[in-house]
Amino acid sequence: MSDLARVLYASALQASEDPSPDQVRMIIEDQIRLCHADPARCAALVAQEAGDHPEAYEARMRWALKAVGRARPAIPVTT
């Protein structure tokens, strides 16, 4: 599973907003800063979000993986 998809999963961005690749990149960068570029902190945010909404985990993670795949060519890998 992509670390960047995990970061996006834990963000407030919603699939229903139909975000552009630029929006996805921006929110991922913001989330990485929020986690202080610490993968463990980012993972904790994912775990918390998944625990709060287990019924939505699978669909949201599928969306996050697809969104990162579309945005990834311009995302610097920092995680």
mmCIF file of N, CA and C in Angstrom:
data_model
loop_
_atom_site.group_PDB
_atom_site.id
_atom_site.type_symbol
_atom_site.label_atom_id
_atom_site.label_comp_id
_atom_site.label_asym_id
_atom_site.label_seq_id
_atom_site.Cartn_x
_atom_site.Cartn_y
_atom_site.Cartn_z
ATOM 1 N N MET A 1 0.851 -1.178 0.000
ATOM 2 C CA MET A 1 0.000 0.000 0.000
ATOM 3 C C MET A 1 0.892 1.235 0.000
ATOM 4 N N SER A 2 0.527 2.208 -0.717
ATOM 5 C CA SER A 2 1.305 3.434 -0.859
ATOM 6 C C SER A 2 1.268 4.277 0.421
ATOM 7 N N ASP A 3 2.452 4.702 0.859
ATOM 8 C CA ASP A 3 2.512 5.608 2.009
ATOM 9 C C ASP A 3 1.768 6.903 1.718
ATOM 10 N N LEU A 4 1.857 7.369 0.477
ATOM 11 C CA LEU A 4 1.164 8.608 0.120
ATOM 12 C C LEU A 4 -0.351 8.422 0.157
ATOM 13 N N ALA A 5 -0.840 7.249 -0.209
ATOM 14 C CA ALA A 5 -2.274 6.976 -0.115
ATOM 15 C C ALA A 5 -2.716 6.982 1.337
ATOM 16 N N ARG A 6 -1.893 6.457 2.225
ATOM 17 C CA ARG A 6 -2.224 6.498 3.656
ATOM 18 C C ARG A 6 -2.328 7.941 4.138
ATOM 19 N N VAL A 7 -1.384 8.765 3.689
ATOM 20 C CA VAL A 7 -1.408 10.177 4.079
ATOM 21 C C VAL A 7 -2.689 10.832 3.567
ATOM 22 N N LEU A 8 -3.045 10.575 2.324
ATOM 23 C CA LEU A 8 -4.270 11.143 1.755
ATOM 24 C C LEU A 8 -5.497 10.607 2.476
ATOM 25 N N TYR A 9 -5.504 9.332 2.793
ATOM 26 C CA TYR A 9 -6.627 8.709 3.499
ATOM 27 C C TYR A 9 -6.943 9.465 4.788
ATOM 28 N N ALA A 10 -5.914 9.872 5.510
ATOM 29 C CA ALA A 10 -6.107 10.514 6.806
ATOM 30 C C ALA A 10 -6.466 11.996 6.698
ATOM 31 N N SER A 11 -6.481 12.519 5.496
ATOM 32 C CA SER A 11 -6.790 13.937 5.304
ATOM 33 C C SER A 11 -8.294 14.179 5.318
ATOM 34 N N ALA A 12 -8.652 15.450 5.305
ATOM 35 C CA ALA A 12 -10.072 15.828 5.262
ATOM 36 C C ALA A 12 -10.624 15.852 3.842
ATOM 37 N N LEU A 13 -9.760 15.713 2.850
ATOM 38 C CA LEU A 13 -10.200 15.738 1.453
ATOM 39 C C LEU A 13 -11.143 14.567 1.183
ATOM 40 N N GLN A 14 -12.211 14.828 0.469
ATOM 41 C CA GLN A 14 -13.215 13.800 0.193
ATOM 42 C C GLN A 14 -13.280 13.478 -1.291
ATOM 43 N N ALA A 15 -13.530 12.221 -1.597
ATOM 44 C CA ALA A 15 -13.678 11.798 -2.987
ATOM 45 C C ALA A 15 -14.807 12.557 -3.666
ATOM 46 N N SER A 16 -15.854 12.869 -2.922
ATOM 47 C CA SER A 16 -17.006 13.578 -3.486
ATOM 48 C C SER A 16 -16.644 14.987 -3.964
ATOM 49 N N GLU A 17 -15.502 15.505 -3.510
ATOM 50 C CA GLU A 17 -15.048 16.818 -3.963
ATOM 51 C C GLU A 17 -14.405 16.743 -5.341
ATOM 52 N N ASP A 18 -14.204 15.515 -5.833
ATOM 53 C CA ASP A 18 -13.558 15.283 -7.125
ATOM 54 C C ASP A 18 -12.295 16.135 -7.267
ATOM 55 N N PRO A 19 -11.338 15.932 -6.345
ATOM 56 C CA PRO A 19 -10.151 16.789 -6.340
ATOM 57 C C PRO A 19 -9.262 16.575 -7.562
ATOM 58 N N SER A 20 -8.646 17.652 -7.987
ATOM 59 C CA SER A 20 -7.693 17.582 -9.097
ATOM 60 C C SER A 20 -6.381 16.994 -8.578
ATOM 61 N N PRO A 21 -5.511 16.536 -9.474
ATOM 62 C CA PRO A 21 -4.196 16.067 -9.031
ATOM 63 C C PRO A 21 -3.441 17.134 -8.230
ATOM 64 N N ASP A 22 -3.576 18.397 -8.611
ATOM 65 C CA ASP A 22 -2.919 19.465 -7.861
ATOM 66 C C ASP A 22 -3.458 19.559 -6.434
ATOM 67 N N GLN A 23 -4.770 19.426 -6.275
ATOM 68 C CA GLN A 23 -5.353 19.456 -4.933
ATOM 69 C C GLN A 23 -4.863 18.272 -4.103
ATOM 70 N N VAL A 24 -4.775 17.110 -4.721
ATOM 71 C CA VAL A 24 -4.291 15.920 -4.024
ATOM 72 C C VAL A 24 -2.852 16.145 -3.565
ATOM 73 N N ARG A 25 -2.014 16.659 -4.459
ATOM 74 C CA ARG A 25 -0.620 16.920 -4.089
ATOM 75 C C ARG A 25 -0.533 17.915 -2.932
ATOM 76 N N MET A 26 -1.343 18.965 -2.993
ATOM 77 C CA MET A 26 -1.310 19.988 -1.956
ATOM 78 C C MET A 26 -1.729 19.418 -0.601
ATOM 79 N N ILE A 27 -2.797 18.629 -0.574
ATOM 80 C CA ILE A 27 -3.262 18.094 0.708
ATOM 81 C C ILE A 27 -2.272 17.078 1.257
ATOM 82 N N ILE A 28 -1.630 16.298 0.382
ATOM 83 C CA ILE A 28 -0.617 15.351 0.851
ATOM 84 C C ILE A 28 0.548 16.108 1.477
ATOM 85 N N GLU A 29 1.000 17.160 0.824
ATOM 86 C CA GLU A 29 2.093 17.964 1.382
ATOM 87 C C GLU A 29 1.694 18.559 2.734
ATOM 88 N N ASP A 30 0.454 19.047 2.838
ATOM 89 C CA ASP A 30 -0.030 19.604 4.103
ATOM 90 C C ASP A 30 -0.070 18.538 5.194
ATOM 91 N N GLN A 31 -0.555 17.361 4.855
ATOM 92 C CA GLN A 31 -0.640 16.267 5.830
ATOM 93 C C GLN A 31 0.751 15.827 6.281
ATOM 94 N N ILE A 32 1.697 15.777 5.354
ATOM 95 C CA ILE A 32 3.062 15.383 5.720
ATOM 96 C C ILE A 32 3.642 16.397 6.698
ATOM 97 N N ARG A 33 3.389 17.672 6.444
ATOM 98 C CA ARG A 33 3.843 18.705 7.390
ATOM 99 C C ARG A 33 3.149 18.528 8.741
ATOM 100 N N LEU A 34 1.866 18.220 8.732
ATOM 101 C CA LEU A 34 1.111 18.008 9.961
ATOM 102 C C LEU A 34 1.707 16.862 10.781
ATOM 103 N N CYS A 35 2.194 15.856 10.100
ATOM 104 C CA CYS A 35 2.814 14.692 10.756
ATOM 105 C C CYS A 35 4.289 14.929 11.055
ATOM 106 N N HIS A 36 4.783 16.106 10.717
ATOM 107 C CA HIS A 36 6.209 16.424 10.892
ATOM 108 C C HIS A 36 7.076 15.426 10.136
ATOM 109 N N ALA A 37 6.587 14.979 8.985
ATOM 110 C CA ALA A 37 7.285 14.025 8.121
ATOM 111 C C ALA A 37 7.641 12.734 8.857
ATOM 112 N N ASP A 38 6.888 12.401 9.876
ATOM 113 C CA ASP A 38 7.122 11.189 10.663
ATOM 114 C C ASP A 38 6.118 10.116 10.233
ATOM 115 N N PRO A 39 6.587 9.066 9.559
ATOM 116 C CA PRO A 39 5.668 8.023 9.089
ATOM 117 C C PRO A 39 4.822 7.411 10.201
ATOM 118 N N ALA A 40 5.367 7.289 11.399
ATOM 119 C CA ALA A 40 4.596 6.716 12.513
ATOM 120 C C ALA A 40 3.419 7.613 12.884
ATOM 121 N N ARG A 41 3.628 8.922 12.868
ATOM 122 C CA ARG A 41 2.518 9.847 13.157
ATOM 123 C C ARG A 41 1.453 9.767 12.075
ATOM 124 N N CYS A 42 1.894 9.703 10.825
ATOM 125 C CA CYS A 42 0.931 9.585 9.724
ATOM 126 C C CYS A 42 0.146 8.280 9.845
ATOM 127 N N ALA A 43 0.833 7.191 10.181
ATOM 128 C CA ALA A 43 0.162 5.899 10.340
ATOM 129 C C ALA A 43 -0.849 5.950 11.484
ATOM 130 N N ALA A 44 -0.522 6.665 12.548
ATOM 131 C CA ALA A 44 -1.449 6.792 13.671
ATOM 132 C C ALA A 44 -2.717 7.528 13.251
ATOM 133 N N LEU A 45 -2.579 8.533 12.392
ATOM 134 C CA LEU A 45 -3.761 9.255 11.899
ATOM 135 C C LEU A 45 -4.645 8.343 11.057
ATOM 136 N N VAL A 46 -4.027 7.495 10.249
ATOM 137 C CA VAL A 46 -4.798 6.536 9.445
ATOM 138 C C VAL A 46 -5.534 5.570 10.361
ATOM 139 N N ALA A 47 -4.835 5.045 11.348
ATOM 140 C CA ALA A 47 -5.457 4.094 12.278
ATOM 141 C C ALA A 47 -6.633 4.729 13.009
ATOM 142 N N GLN A 48 -6.458 5.972 13.426
ATOM 143 C CA GLN A 48 -7.550 6.656 14.115
ATOM 144 C C GLN A 48 -8.748 6.841 13.188
ATOM 145 N N GLU A 49 -8.497 7.313 11.979
ATOM 146 C CA GLU A 49 -9.582 7.532 11.018
ATOM 147 C C GLU A 49 -10.279 6.215 10.670
ATOM 148 N N ALA A 50 -9.497 5.173 10.449
ATOM 149 C CA ALA A 50 -10.078 3.860 10.126
ATOM 150 C C ALA A 50 -10.901 3.326 11.289
ATOM 151 N N GLY A 51 -10.425 3.555 12.502
ATOM 152 C CA GLY A 51 -11.173 3.115 13.679
ATOM 153 C C GLY A 51 -12.462 3.886 13.873
ATOM 154 N N ASP A 52 -12.423 5.166 13.517
ATOM 155 C CA ASP A 52 -13.631 5.995 13.653
ATOM 156 C C ASP A 52 -14.680 5.655 12.600
ATOM 157 N N HIS A 53 -14.237 5.198 11.429
ATOM 158 C CA HIS A 53 -15.154 4.925 10.314
ATOM 159 C C HIS A 53 -14.787 3.610 9.613
ATOM 160 N N PRO A 54 -14.872 2.479 10.320
ATOM 161 C CA PRO A 54 -14.437 1.212 9.713
ATOM 162 C C PRO A 54 -15.253 0.825 8.482
ATOM 163 N N GLU A 55 -16.497 1.239 8.434
ATOM 164 C CA GLU A 55 -17.352 0.875 7.302
ATOM 165 C C GLU A 55 -16.911 1.571 6.013
ATOM 166 N N ALA A 56 -16.176 2.656 6.129
ATOM 167 C CA ALA A 56 -15.755 3.412 4.952
ATOM 168 C C ALA A 56 -14.305 3.138 4.556
ATOM 169 N N TYR A 57 -13.587 2.336 5.352
ATOM 170 C CA TYR A 57 -12.155 2.154 5.128
ATOM 171 C C TYR A 57 -11.829 1.672 3.716
ATOM 172 N N GLU A 58 -12.445 0.594 3.308
ATOM 173 C CA GLU A 58 -12.086 -0.022 2.025
ATOM 174 C C GLU A 58 -12.330 0.930 0.843
ATOM 175 N N ALA A 59 -13.489 1.528 0.789
ATOM 176 C CA ALA A 59 -13.808 2.424 -0.325
ATOM 177 C C ALA A 59 -12.910 3.663 -0.306
ATOM 178 N N ARG A 60 -12.666 4.216 0.871
ATOM 179 C CA ARG A 60 -11.829 5.418 0.952
ATOM 180 C C ARG A 60 -10.379 5.101 0.567
ATOM 181 N N MET A 61 -9.871 3.951 1.000
ATOM 182 C CA MET A 61 -8.495 3.602 0.657
ATOM 183 C C MET A 61 -8.368 3.342 -0.845
ATOM 184 N N ARG A 62 -9.369 2.715 -1.456
ATOM 185 C CA ARG A 62 -9.345 2.527 -2.918
ATOM 186 C C ARG A 62 -9.275 3.882 -3.623
ATOM 187 N N TRP A 63 -10.102 4.822 -3.161
ATOM 188 C CA TRP A 63 -10.089 6.165 -3.733
ATOM 189 C C TRP A 63 -8.718 6.811 -3.536
ATOM 190 N N ALA A 64 -8.160 6.723 -2.336
ATOM 191 C CA ALA A 64 -6.861 7.345 -2.049
ATOM 192 C C ALA A 64 -5.775 6.761 -2.949
ATOM 193 N N LEU A 65 -5.775 5.461 -3.141
ATOM 194 C CA LEU A 65 -4.783 4.832 -4.014
ATOM 195 C C LEU A 65 -4.913 5.338 -5.452
ATOM 196 N N LYS A 66 -6.135 5.426 -5.943
ATOM 197 C CA LYS A 66 -6.354 5.924 -7.309
ATOM 198 C C LYS A 66 -5.951 7.390 -7.433
ATOM 199 N N ALA A 67 -6.329 8.205 -6.442
ATOM 200 C CA ALA A 67 -6.017 9.630 -6.492
ATOM 201 C C ALA A 67 -4.512 9.864 -6.464
ATOM 202 N N VAL A 68 -3.808 9.111 -5.646
ATOM 203 C CA VAL A 68 -2.352 9.235 -5.594
ATOM 204 C C VAL A 68 -1.741 8.767 -6.907
ATOM 205 N N GLY A 69 -2.279 7.718 -7.476
ATOM 206 C CA GLY A 69 -1.779 7.235 -8.757
ATOM 207 C C GLY A 69 -1.884 8.283 -9.847
ATOM 208 N N ARG A 70 -2.970 9.049 -9.840
ATOM 209 C CA ARG A 70 -3.138 10.112 -10.835
ATOM 210 C C ARG A 70 -2.233 11.305 -10.551
ATOM 211 N N ALA A 71 -1.979 11.578 -9.284
ATOM 212 C CA ALA A 71 -1.207 12.762 -8.913
ATOM 213 C C ALA A 71 0.283 12.488 -8.750
ATOM 214 N N ARG A 72 0.646 11.250 -8.625
ATOM 215 C CA ARG A 72 1.985 10.887 -8.216
ATOM 216 C C ARG A 72 3.126 11.409 -9.073
ATOM 217 N N PRO A 73 3.043 11.485 -10.377
ATOM 218 C CA PRO A 73 4.228 11.904 -11.131
ATOM 219 C C PRO A 73 4.851 13.208 -10.633
ATOM 220 N N ALA A 74 4.068 14.091 -10.073
ATOM 221 C CA ALA A 74 4.622 15.371 -9.624
ATOM 222 C C ALA A 74 4.790 15.428 -8.103
ATOM 223 N N ILE A 75 4.481 14.341 -7.387
ATOM 224 C CA ILE A 75 4.615 14.345 -5.923
ATOM 225 C C ILE A 75 6.040 13.938 -5.575
ATOM 226 N N PRO A 76 6.753 14.807 -4.867
ATOM 227 C CA PRO A 76 8.079 14.391 -4.405
ATOM 228 C C PRO A 76 7.916 13.349 -3.317
ATOM 229 N N VAL A 77 8.624 12.267 -3.389
ATOM 230 C CA VAL A 77 8.511 11.195 -2.411
ATOM 231 C C VAL A 77 9.282 11.606 -1.166
ATOM 232 N N THR A 78 8.523 11.957 -0.117
ATOM 233 C CA THR A 78 9.134 12.419 1.135
ATOM 234 C C THR A 78 8.775 11.533 2.298
ATOM 235 N N THR A 79 8.002 10.477 2.066
ATOM 236 C CA THR A 79 7.605 9.605 3.176
ATOM 237 C C THR A 79 8.427 8.358 3.167
#
